[in-house]
Coordinates of C-alpha atoms in Angstrom, one line a residue:
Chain A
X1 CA -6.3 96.1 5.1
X2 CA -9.2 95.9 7.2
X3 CA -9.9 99.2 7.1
X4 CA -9.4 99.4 3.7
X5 CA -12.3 97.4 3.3
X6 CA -14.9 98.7 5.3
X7 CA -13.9 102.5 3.9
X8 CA -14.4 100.9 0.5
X9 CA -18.0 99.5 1.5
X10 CA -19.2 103.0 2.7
X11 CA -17.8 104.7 0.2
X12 CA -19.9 102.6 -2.4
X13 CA -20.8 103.9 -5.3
X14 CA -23.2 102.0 -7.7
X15 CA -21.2 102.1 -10.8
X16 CA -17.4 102.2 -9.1
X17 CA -17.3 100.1 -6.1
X18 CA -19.4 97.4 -6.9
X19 CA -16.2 96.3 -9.6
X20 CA -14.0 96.7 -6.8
X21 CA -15.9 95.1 -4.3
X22 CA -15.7 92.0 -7.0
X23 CA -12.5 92.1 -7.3
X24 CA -11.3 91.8 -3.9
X25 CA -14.0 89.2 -3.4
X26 CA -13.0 87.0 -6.9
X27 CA -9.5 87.2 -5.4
X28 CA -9.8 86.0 -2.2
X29 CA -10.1 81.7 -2.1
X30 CA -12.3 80.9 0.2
X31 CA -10.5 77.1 0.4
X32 CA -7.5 78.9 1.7
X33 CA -6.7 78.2 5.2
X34 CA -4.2 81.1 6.4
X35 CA -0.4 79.3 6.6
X36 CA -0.1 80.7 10.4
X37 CA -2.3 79.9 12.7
X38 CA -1.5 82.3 15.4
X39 CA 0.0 85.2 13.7
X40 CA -1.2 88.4 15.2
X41 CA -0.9 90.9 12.6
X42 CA -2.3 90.9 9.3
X43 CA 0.7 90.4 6.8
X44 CA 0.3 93.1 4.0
X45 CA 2.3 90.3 1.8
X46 CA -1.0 89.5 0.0
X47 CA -3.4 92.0 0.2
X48 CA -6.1 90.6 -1.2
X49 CA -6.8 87.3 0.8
X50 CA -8.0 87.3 4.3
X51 CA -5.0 86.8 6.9
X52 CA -5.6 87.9 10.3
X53 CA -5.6 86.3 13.9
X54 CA -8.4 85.5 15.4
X55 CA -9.1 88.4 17.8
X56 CA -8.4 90.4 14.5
X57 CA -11.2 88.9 12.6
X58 CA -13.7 89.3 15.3
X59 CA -13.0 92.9 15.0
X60 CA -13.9 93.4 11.6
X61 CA -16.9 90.8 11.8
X62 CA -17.8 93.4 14.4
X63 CA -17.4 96.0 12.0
X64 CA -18.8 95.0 8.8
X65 CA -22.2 94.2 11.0
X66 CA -21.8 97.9 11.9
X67 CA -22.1 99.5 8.9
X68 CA -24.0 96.9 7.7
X69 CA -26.9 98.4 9.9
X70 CA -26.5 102.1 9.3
X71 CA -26.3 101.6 5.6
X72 CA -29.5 99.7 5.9
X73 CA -30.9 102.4 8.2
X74 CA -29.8 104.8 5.9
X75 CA -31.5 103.3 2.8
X76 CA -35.0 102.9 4.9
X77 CA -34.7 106.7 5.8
X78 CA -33.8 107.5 2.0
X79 CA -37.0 105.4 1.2
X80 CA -39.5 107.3 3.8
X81 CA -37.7 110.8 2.3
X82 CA -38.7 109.8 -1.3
X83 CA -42.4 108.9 -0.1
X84 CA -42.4 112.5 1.8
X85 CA -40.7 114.4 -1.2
X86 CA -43.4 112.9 -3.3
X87 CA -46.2 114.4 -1.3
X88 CA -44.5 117.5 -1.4
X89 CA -45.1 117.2 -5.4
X90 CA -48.9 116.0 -4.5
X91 CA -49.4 119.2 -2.7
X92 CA -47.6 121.7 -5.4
X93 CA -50.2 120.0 -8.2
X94 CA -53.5 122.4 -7.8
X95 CA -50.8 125.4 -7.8
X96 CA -49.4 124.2 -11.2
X97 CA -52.1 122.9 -12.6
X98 CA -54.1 126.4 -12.0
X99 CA -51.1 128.5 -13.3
X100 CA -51.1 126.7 -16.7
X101 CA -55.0 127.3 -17.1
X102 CA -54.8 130.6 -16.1
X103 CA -51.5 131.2 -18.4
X104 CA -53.4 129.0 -21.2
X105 CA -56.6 131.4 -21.2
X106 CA -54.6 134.9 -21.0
X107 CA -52.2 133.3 -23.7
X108 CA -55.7 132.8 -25.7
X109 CA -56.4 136.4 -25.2
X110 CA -53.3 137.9 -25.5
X111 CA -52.5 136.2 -28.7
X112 CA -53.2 139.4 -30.8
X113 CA -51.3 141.9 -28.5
X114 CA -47.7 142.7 -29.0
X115 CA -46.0 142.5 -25.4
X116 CA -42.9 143.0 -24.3
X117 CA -42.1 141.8 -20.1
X118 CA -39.0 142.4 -18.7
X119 CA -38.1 138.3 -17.8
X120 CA -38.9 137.5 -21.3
X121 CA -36.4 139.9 -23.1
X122 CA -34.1 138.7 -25.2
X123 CA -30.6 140.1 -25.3
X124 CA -27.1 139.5 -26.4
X125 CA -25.6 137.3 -24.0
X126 CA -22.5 138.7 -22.5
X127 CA -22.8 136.8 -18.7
X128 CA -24.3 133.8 -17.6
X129 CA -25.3 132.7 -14.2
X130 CA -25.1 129.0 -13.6
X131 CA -28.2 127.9 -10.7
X132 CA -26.6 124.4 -9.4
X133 CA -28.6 122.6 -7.2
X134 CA -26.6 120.1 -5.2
X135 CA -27.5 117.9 -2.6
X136 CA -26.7 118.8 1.3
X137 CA -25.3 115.4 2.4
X138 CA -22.8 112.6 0.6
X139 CA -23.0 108.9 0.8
X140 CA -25.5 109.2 -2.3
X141 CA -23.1 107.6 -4.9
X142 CA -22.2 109.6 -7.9
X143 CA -25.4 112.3 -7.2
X144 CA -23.3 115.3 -6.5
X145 CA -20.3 114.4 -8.6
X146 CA -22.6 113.9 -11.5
X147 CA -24.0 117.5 -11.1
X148 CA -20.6 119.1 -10.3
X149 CA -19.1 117.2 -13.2
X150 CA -21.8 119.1 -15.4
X151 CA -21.4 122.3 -14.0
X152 CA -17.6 122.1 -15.0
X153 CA -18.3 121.1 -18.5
X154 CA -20.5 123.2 -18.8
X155 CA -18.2 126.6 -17.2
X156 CA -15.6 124.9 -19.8
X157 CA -18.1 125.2 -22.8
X158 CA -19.0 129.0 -21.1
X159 CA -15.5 130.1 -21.4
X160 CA -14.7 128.6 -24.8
X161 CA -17.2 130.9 -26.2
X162 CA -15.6 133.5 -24.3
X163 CA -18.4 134.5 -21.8
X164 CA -18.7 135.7 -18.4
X165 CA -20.2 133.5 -16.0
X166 CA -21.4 133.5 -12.7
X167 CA -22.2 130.3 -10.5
X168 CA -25.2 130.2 -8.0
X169 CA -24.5 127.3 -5.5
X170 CA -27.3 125.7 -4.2
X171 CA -27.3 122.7 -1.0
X172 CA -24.2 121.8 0.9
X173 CA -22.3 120.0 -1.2
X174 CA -22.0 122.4 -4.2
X175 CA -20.9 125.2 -1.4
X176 CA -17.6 123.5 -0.4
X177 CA -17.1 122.4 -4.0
X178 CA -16.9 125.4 -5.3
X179 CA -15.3 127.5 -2.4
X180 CA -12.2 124.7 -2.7
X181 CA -12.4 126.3 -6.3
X182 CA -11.4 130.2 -5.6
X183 CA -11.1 130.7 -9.0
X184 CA -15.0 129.9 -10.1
X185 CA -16.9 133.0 -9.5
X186 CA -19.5 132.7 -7.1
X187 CA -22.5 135.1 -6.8
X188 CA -23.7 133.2 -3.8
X189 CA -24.5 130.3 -1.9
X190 CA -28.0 129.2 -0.7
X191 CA -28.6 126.0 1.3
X192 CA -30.8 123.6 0.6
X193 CA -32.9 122.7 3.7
X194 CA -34.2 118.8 4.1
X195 CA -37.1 119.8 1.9
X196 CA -37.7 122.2 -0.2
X197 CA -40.4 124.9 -0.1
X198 CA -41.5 128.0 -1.7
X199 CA -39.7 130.1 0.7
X200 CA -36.1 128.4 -0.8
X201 CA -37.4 128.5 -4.6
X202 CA -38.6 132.3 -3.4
X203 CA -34.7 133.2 -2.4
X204 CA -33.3 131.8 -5.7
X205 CA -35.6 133.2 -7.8
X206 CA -35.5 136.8 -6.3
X207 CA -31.5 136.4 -6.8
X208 CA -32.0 135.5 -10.4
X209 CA -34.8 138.1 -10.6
X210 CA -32.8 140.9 -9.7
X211 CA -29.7 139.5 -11.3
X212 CA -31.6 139.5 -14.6
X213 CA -33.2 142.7 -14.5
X214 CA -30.2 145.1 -13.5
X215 CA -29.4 143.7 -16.5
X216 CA -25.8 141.8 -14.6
X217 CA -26.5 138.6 -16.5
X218 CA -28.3 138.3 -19.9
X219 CA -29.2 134.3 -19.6
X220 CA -29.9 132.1 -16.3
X221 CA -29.8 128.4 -16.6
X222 CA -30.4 125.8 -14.1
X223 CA -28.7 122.7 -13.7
X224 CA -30.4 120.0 -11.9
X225 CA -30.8 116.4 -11.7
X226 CA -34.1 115.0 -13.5
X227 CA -35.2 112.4 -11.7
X228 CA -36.1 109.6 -14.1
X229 CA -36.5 106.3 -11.7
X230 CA -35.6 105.1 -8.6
X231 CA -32.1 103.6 -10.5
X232 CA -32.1 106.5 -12.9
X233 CA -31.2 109.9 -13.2
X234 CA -30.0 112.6 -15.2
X235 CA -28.1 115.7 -14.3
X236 CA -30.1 118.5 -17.5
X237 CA -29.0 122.1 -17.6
X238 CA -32.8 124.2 -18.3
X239 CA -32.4 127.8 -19.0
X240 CA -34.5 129.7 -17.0
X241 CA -34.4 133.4 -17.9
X242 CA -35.5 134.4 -20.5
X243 CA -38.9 133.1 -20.5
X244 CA -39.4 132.8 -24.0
X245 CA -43.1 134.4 -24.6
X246 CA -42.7 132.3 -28.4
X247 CA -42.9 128.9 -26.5
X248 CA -44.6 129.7 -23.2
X249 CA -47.2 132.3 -23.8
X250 CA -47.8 132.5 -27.4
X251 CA -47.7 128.7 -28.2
X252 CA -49.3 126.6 -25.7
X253 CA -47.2 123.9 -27.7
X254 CA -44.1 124.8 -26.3
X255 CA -42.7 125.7 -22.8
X256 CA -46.1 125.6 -21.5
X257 CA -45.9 122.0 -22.2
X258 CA -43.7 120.6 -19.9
X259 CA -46.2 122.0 -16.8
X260 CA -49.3 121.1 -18.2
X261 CA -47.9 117.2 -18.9
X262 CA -46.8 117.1 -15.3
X263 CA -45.7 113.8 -14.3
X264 CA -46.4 112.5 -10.8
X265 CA -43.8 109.9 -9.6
X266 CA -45.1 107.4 -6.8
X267 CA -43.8 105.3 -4.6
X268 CA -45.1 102.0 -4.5
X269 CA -44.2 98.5 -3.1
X270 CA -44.8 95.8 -5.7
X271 CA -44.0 92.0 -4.8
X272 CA -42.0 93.3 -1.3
X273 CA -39.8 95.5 -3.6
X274 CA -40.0 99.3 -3.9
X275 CA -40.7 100.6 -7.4
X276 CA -41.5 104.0 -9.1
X277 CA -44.7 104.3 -11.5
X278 CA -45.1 107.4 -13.2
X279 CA -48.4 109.1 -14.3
X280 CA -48.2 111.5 -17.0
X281 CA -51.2 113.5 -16.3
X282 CA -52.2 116.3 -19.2
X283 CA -54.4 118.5 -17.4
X284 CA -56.7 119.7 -19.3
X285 CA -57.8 123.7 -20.0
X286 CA -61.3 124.5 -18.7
X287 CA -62.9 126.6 -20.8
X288 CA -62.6 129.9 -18.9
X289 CA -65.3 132.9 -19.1
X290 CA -64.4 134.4 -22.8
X291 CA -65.7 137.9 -21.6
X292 CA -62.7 138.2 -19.0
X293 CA -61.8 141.4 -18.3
X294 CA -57.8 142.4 -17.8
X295 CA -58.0 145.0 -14.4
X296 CA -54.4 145.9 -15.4
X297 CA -52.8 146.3 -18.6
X298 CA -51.7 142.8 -20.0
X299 CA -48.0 143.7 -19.3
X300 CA -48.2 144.3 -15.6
X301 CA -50.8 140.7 -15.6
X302 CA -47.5 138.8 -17.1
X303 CA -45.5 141.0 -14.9
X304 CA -47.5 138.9 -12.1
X305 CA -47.7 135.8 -13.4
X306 CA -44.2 135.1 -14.7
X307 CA -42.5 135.4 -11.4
X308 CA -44.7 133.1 -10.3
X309 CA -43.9 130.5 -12.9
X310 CA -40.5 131.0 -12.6
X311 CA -40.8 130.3 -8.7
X312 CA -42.6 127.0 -9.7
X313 CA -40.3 126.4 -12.3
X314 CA -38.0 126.6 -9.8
X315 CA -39.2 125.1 -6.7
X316 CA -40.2 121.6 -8.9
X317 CA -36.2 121.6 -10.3
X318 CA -35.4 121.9 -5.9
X319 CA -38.0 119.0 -5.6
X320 CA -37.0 116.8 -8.4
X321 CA -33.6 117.0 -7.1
X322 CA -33.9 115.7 -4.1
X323 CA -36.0 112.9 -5.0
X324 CA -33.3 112.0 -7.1
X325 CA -30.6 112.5 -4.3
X326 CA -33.1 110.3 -1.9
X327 CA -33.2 107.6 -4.9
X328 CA -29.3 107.5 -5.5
X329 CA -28.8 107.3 -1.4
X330 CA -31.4 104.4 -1.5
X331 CA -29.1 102.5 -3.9
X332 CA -26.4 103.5 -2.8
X333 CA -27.0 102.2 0.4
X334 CA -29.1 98.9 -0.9
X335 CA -25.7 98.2 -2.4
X336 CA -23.2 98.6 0.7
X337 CA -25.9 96.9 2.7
X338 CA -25.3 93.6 0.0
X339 CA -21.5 93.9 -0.3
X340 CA -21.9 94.4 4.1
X341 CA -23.8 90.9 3.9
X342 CA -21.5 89.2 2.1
X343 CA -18.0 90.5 3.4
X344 CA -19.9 89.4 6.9
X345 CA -20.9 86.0 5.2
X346 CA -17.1 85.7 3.8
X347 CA -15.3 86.8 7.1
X348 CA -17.1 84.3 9.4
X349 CA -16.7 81.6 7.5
X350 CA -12.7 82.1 7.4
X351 CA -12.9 83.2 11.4
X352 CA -14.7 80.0 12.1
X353 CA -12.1 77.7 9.9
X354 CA -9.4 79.4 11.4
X355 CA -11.2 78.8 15.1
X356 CA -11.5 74.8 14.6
X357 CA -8.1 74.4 13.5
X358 CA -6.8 76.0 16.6
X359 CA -8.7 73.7 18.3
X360 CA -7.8 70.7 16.2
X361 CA -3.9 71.9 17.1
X362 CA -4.8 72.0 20.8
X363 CA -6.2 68.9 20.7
X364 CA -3.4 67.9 19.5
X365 CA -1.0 69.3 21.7
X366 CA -2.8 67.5 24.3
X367 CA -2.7 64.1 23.1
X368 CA 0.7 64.3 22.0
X369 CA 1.5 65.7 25.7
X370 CA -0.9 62.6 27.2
X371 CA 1.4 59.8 25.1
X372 CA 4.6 61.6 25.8
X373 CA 3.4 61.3 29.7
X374 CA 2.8 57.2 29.1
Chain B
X1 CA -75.1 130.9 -5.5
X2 CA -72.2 131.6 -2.9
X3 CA -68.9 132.7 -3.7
X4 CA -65.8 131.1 -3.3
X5 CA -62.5 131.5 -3.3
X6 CA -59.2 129.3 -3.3
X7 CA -55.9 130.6 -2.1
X8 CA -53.1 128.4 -3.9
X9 CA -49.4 128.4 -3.1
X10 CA -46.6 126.3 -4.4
X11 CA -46.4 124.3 -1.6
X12 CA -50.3 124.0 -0.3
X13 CA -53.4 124.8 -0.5
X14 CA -54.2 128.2 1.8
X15 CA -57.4 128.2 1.4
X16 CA -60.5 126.6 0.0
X17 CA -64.0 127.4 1.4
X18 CA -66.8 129.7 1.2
X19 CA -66.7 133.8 1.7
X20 CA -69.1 136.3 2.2
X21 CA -66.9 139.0 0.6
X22 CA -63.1 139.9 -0.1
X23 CA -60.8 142.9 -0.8
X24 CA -57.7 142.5 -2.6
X25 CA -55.1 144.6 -3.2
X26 CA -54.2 144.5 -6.5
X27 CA -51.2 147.0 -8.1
X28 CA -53.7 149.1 -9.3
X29 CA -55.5 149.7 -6.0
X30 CA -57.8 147.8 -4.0
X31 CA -61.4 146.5 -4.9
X32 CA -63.8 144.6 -3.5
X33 CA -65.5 141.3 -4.4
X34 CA -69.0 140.3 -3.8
X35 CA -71.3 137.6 -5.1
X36 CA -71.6 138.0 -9.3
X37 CA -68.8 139.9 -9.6
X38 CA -67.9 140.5 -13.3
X39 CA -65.2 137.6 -14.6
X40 CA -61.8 139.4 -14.1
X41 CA -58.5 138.9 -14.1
X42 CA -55.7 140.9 -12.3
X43 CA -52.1 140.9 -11.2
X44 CA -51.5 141.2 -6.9
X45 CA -49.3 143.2 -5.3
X46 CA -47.4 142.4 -2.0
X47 CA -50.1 143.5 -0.1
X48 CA -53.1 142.2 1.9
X49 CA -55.9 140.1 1.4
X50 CA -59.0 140.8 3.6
X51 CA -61.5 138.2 4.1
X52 CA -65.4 138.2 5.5
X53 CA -66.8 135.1 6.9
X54 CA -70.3 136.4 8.5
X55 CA -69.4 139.2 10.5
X56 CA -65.8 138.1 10.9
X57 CA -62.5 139.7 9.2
X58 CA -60.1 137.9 8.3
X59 CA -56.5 139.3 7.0
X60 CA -54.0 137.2 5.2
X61 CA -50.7 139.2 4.0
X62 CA -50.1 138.0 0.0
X63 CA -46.1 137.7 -1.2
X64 CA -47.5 138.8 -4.9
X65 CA -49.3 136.8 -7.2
X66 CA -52.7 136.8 -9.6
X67 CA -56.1 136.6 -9.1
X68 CA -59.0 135.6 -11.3
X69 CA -62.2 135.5 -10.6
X70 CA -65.4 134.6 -12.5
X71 CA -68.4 132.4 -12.3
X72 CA -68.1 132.9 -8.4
X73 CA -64.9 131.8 -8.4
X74 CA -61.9 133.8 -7.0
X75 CA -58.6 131.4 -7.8
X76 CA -55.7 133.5 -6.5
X77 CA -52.2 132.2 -7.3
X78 CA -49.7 133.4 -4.9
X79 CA -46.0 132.8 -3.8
X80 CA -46.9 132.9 -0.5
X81 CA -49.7 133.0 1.9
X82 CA -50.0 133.8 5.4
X83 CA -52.9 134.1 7.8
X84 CA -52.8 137.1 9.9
X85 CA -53.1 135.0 13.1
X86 CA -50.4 132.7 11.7
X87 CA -47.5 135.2 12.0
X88 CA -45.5 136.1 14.8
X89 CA -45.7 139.2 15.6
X90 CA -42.2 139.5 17.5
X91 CA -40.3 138.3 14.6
X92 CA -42.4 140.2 11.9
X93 CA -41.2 143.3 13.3
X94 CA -37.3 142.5 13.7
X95 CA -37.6 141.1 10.0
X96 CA -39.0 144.7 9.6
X97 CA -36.3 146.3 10.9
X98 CA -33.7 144.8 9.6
X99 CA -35.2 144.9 6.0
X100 CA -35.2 148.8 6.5
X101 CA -31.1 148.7 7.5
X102 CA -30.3 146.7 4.4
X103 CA -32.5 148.8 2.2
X104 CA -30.5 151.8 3.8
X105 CA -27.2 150.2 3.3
X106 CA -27.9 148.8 -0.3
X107 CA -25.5 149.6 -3.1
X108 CA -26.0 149.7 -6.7
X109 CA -29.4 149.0 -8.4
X110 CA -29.3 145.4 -7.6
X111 CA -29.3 145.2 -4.1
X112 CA -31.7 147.8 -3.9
X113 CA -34.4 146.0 -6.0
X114 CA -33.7 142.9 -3.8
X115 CA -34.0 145.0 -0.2
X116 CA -36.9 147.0 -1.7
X117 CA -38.7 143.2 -2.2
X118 CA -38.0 142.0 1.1
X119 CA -38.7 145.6 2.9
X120 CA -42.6 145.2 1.2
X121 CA -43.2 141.9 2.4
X122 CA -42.1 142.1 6.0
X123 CA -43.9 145.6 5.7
X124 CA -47.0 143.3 4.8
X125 CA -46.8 140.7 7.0
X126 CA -46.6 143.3 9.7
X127 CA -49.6 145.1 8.6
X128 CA -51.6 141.7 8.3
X129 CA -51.5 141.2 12.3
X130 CA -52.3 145.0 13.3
X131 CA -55.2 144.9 11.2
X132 CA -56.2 142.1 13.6
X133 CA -55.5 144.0 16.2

């Protein structure tokens, strides 16, 4: 039973365990002195109240104050990753920000031209490859299940239209998921390192590029988890390949959007506790020189440019996903850290009880032994 | 009026100061850039990208990308950057090599796009430190 609870505590997840965690503590009477002083084992007769000798209970006080310091380590770390993926995003900002000008402008000049790039043709979709980013580590509550859980409905949906699909497994987690799961085909898996760079979004995004163009899947979408808030997150599927040119070259109104009203998250402390503000920030299009001159024809100038966004495209999903798996580990482990306190809180209290009234029987003993000498 | 130009990656900014002069390579050949240089716009290759500072070179090897320049301004977008005296020349040349025995062993039009990528840019980043040199 004791190690029932303390596998419980870790495993703590923010919408599950915290019932649980109730449950057990709702049931257990804290008025309830345990009927035998000196048992030595813990009787399984009533699992839910605490029964166990004394040595017993200094064991799992031990315990509990274990892993009540490594979750709490763990949720500072979490918190100092979150700060560091967020300067990652800082960093990444001029690139973005000057690759939606410099699309805006050629989209301004290219409006007229008829154009045709290989990443934005449309075909019929016979295949479809599945990017799902995953995080590399567990005790993050429901962060990779969430994704996973997606990524099956959304094979299911796949195959009840009757097409092909293909999975591309991104960060530790996904890999054993689907290698337990022979029968999902897998085009490959990529790691995920602790934080993502251009050199990872450059791997996926030549896999996709050259699954696309030899023409072996006719749609890529990416699954990922949006990260909304520090408490909040949502696992989106974004299709990647084709680029549409209607929505991201033609009108500025459309795909072009969602990188030009970038939104910076930060990390901020506000009255000792750690929130999330978010600044929508619209960049706006400098007028660019009108009498720019294309060196190259305009095909082979979106030839250039669209890998590029699909890298960034790319690299911000990586990003966004592990500030989200950062957040879920943070309260996650914010969680197991309270339920630590309290089970500590809950355990001492009966250990103490249970202490005096061994002593109160000793005492005892020892007068009764005294008179009985008289 | 100087010129200056502003190498961007996803991650960082490469570079962001003042040049005398810079060649490009783009995939229709190289040119050159001085001071009040017409406003243009045009696609990079893998390839590299030579800087003057005075009467010093400098090479940086480019992953592909796009360049615009105008008003004195040269913004090029790239995957990747590297300084020439950044790379190591030890590994560049194993990545080398063994981007040349995948390309060789490639089946099927796939792979071959995909070792035909990675044989140009370690070819590049090789080229970026003998130019030092």
């Amino acid at each position: 039973m004791s190690c029932s609870n303390v596998t419980m505590l870790v495993s703590s997840k923010p919408s599950l365990p915290d019932a649980s965690n109730l449950s057990f503590r709702s049931a257990f009477n804290p008025f309830q002195l345990p009927s035998q002083n000196s048992s030595s084992s813990c009787t399984p007769s009533r699992p839910t109240s605490i029964q166990c000798g004394l040595r017993e209970l200094r064991n799992r006080i031990d315990s509990v104050k274990n892993t009540q310091k490594i979750t709490e380590a763990m949720k500072l770390v979490a918190a100092a990753k979150v700060r560091r993926a967020q300067e990652a995003v800082v960093n990444g900002r001029p690139f973005s920000q000057t690759l939606v000008e410099v699309l805006y402008s050629i989209n301004e000049q290219l409006q007229t031209d008829d154009i045709e790039a290989p990443l934005t043709k449309l075909r019929p979709v016979k295949k479809v490859a599945l990017v799902v980013c995953t995080g590399d580590r567990g005790l993050c509550g429901g962060f990779n299940n969430a994704i996973l859980k997606k990524a099956e409905a959304r094979i299911a949906e796949l195959k009840g239209l009757g097409l092909e699909y293909t999975v591309i497994s991104v960060g530790k987690k996904g890999n054993s998921y689907f290698t337990r799961r022979p029968y999902i085909p897998v085009d490959r898996f990529l790691e995920g390192g602790s934080l993502p760079t251009a050199k990872e979004a450059q791997t996926i995004a030549d896999d996709v590029f050259s699954l696309f163009v030899s023409e072996e899947v006719d749609k890529v979408e990416l699954l990922y988890t949006k990260f909304v808030s520090l408490v909040k997150s949502d696992p989106i599927i974004h299709t990647l390949l084709p680029l549409s040119p209607k929505g991201e070259i033609c009108d500025i109104n459309g795909n072009c959007v969602d990188a030009a009203e970038d939104e910076l998250f930060r990390l901020t402390t506000k009255e000792g506790k750690l929130t999330v503000e978010r600044d929508a920030i619209r960049s706006k299009t400098v007028d660019f020189s009108p009498i720019l001159q294309f060196e190259q024809d305009p095909v082979q100038i979106l030839d250039a440019l669209l890998p590029l966004y699909l890298n960034s495209q790319i690299l911000r999903a990586l990003q966004e996903s592990l500030a989200s798996e950062l957040a879920a580990r943070m309260s996650a482990m914010s969680s197991a850290y309270d339920n630590a306190v309290e089970l500590k809180k809950d355990l001492s209290r009966v250990y103490n009880r249970q202490r005096q009234a061994k002593i109160t029987g000793e005492i005892l003993e020892i007068v009764a032994g005294a008179d009985a000498l008289i | 009026m100087t010129l200056n130009l502003c190498v961007l990656t996803p991650n960082r900014i490469v570079w962001d100061s003042e040049v005398k002069e810079i060649i490009l390579s783009t995939n229709s050949g190289q040119i050159g850039v001085l001071k009040n240089h017409a406003p243009i716009a045009t696609s990079l290759d893998i390839g590299i990208l030579r800087i003057r500072l005075n009467d010093r070179w400098l090479t940086m090897a480019l992953m592909g990308g796009f360049a615009r320049i105008g008003n004195n301004e040269i913004t090029i977008l790239v995957n990747d950057a590297e300084r020439g005296s950044d790379i190591n020349p030890q590994e560049a040349q194993q990545t080398l090599q063994i981007a040349e025995a995948n390309l060789n062993k490639a089946e099927g039009k796939r792979q071959t796009i995909e070792a035909n990528l990675a044989l140009r840019r370690a070819r590049t980043r090789v080229e970026a430190i003998n130019m030092i040199s």
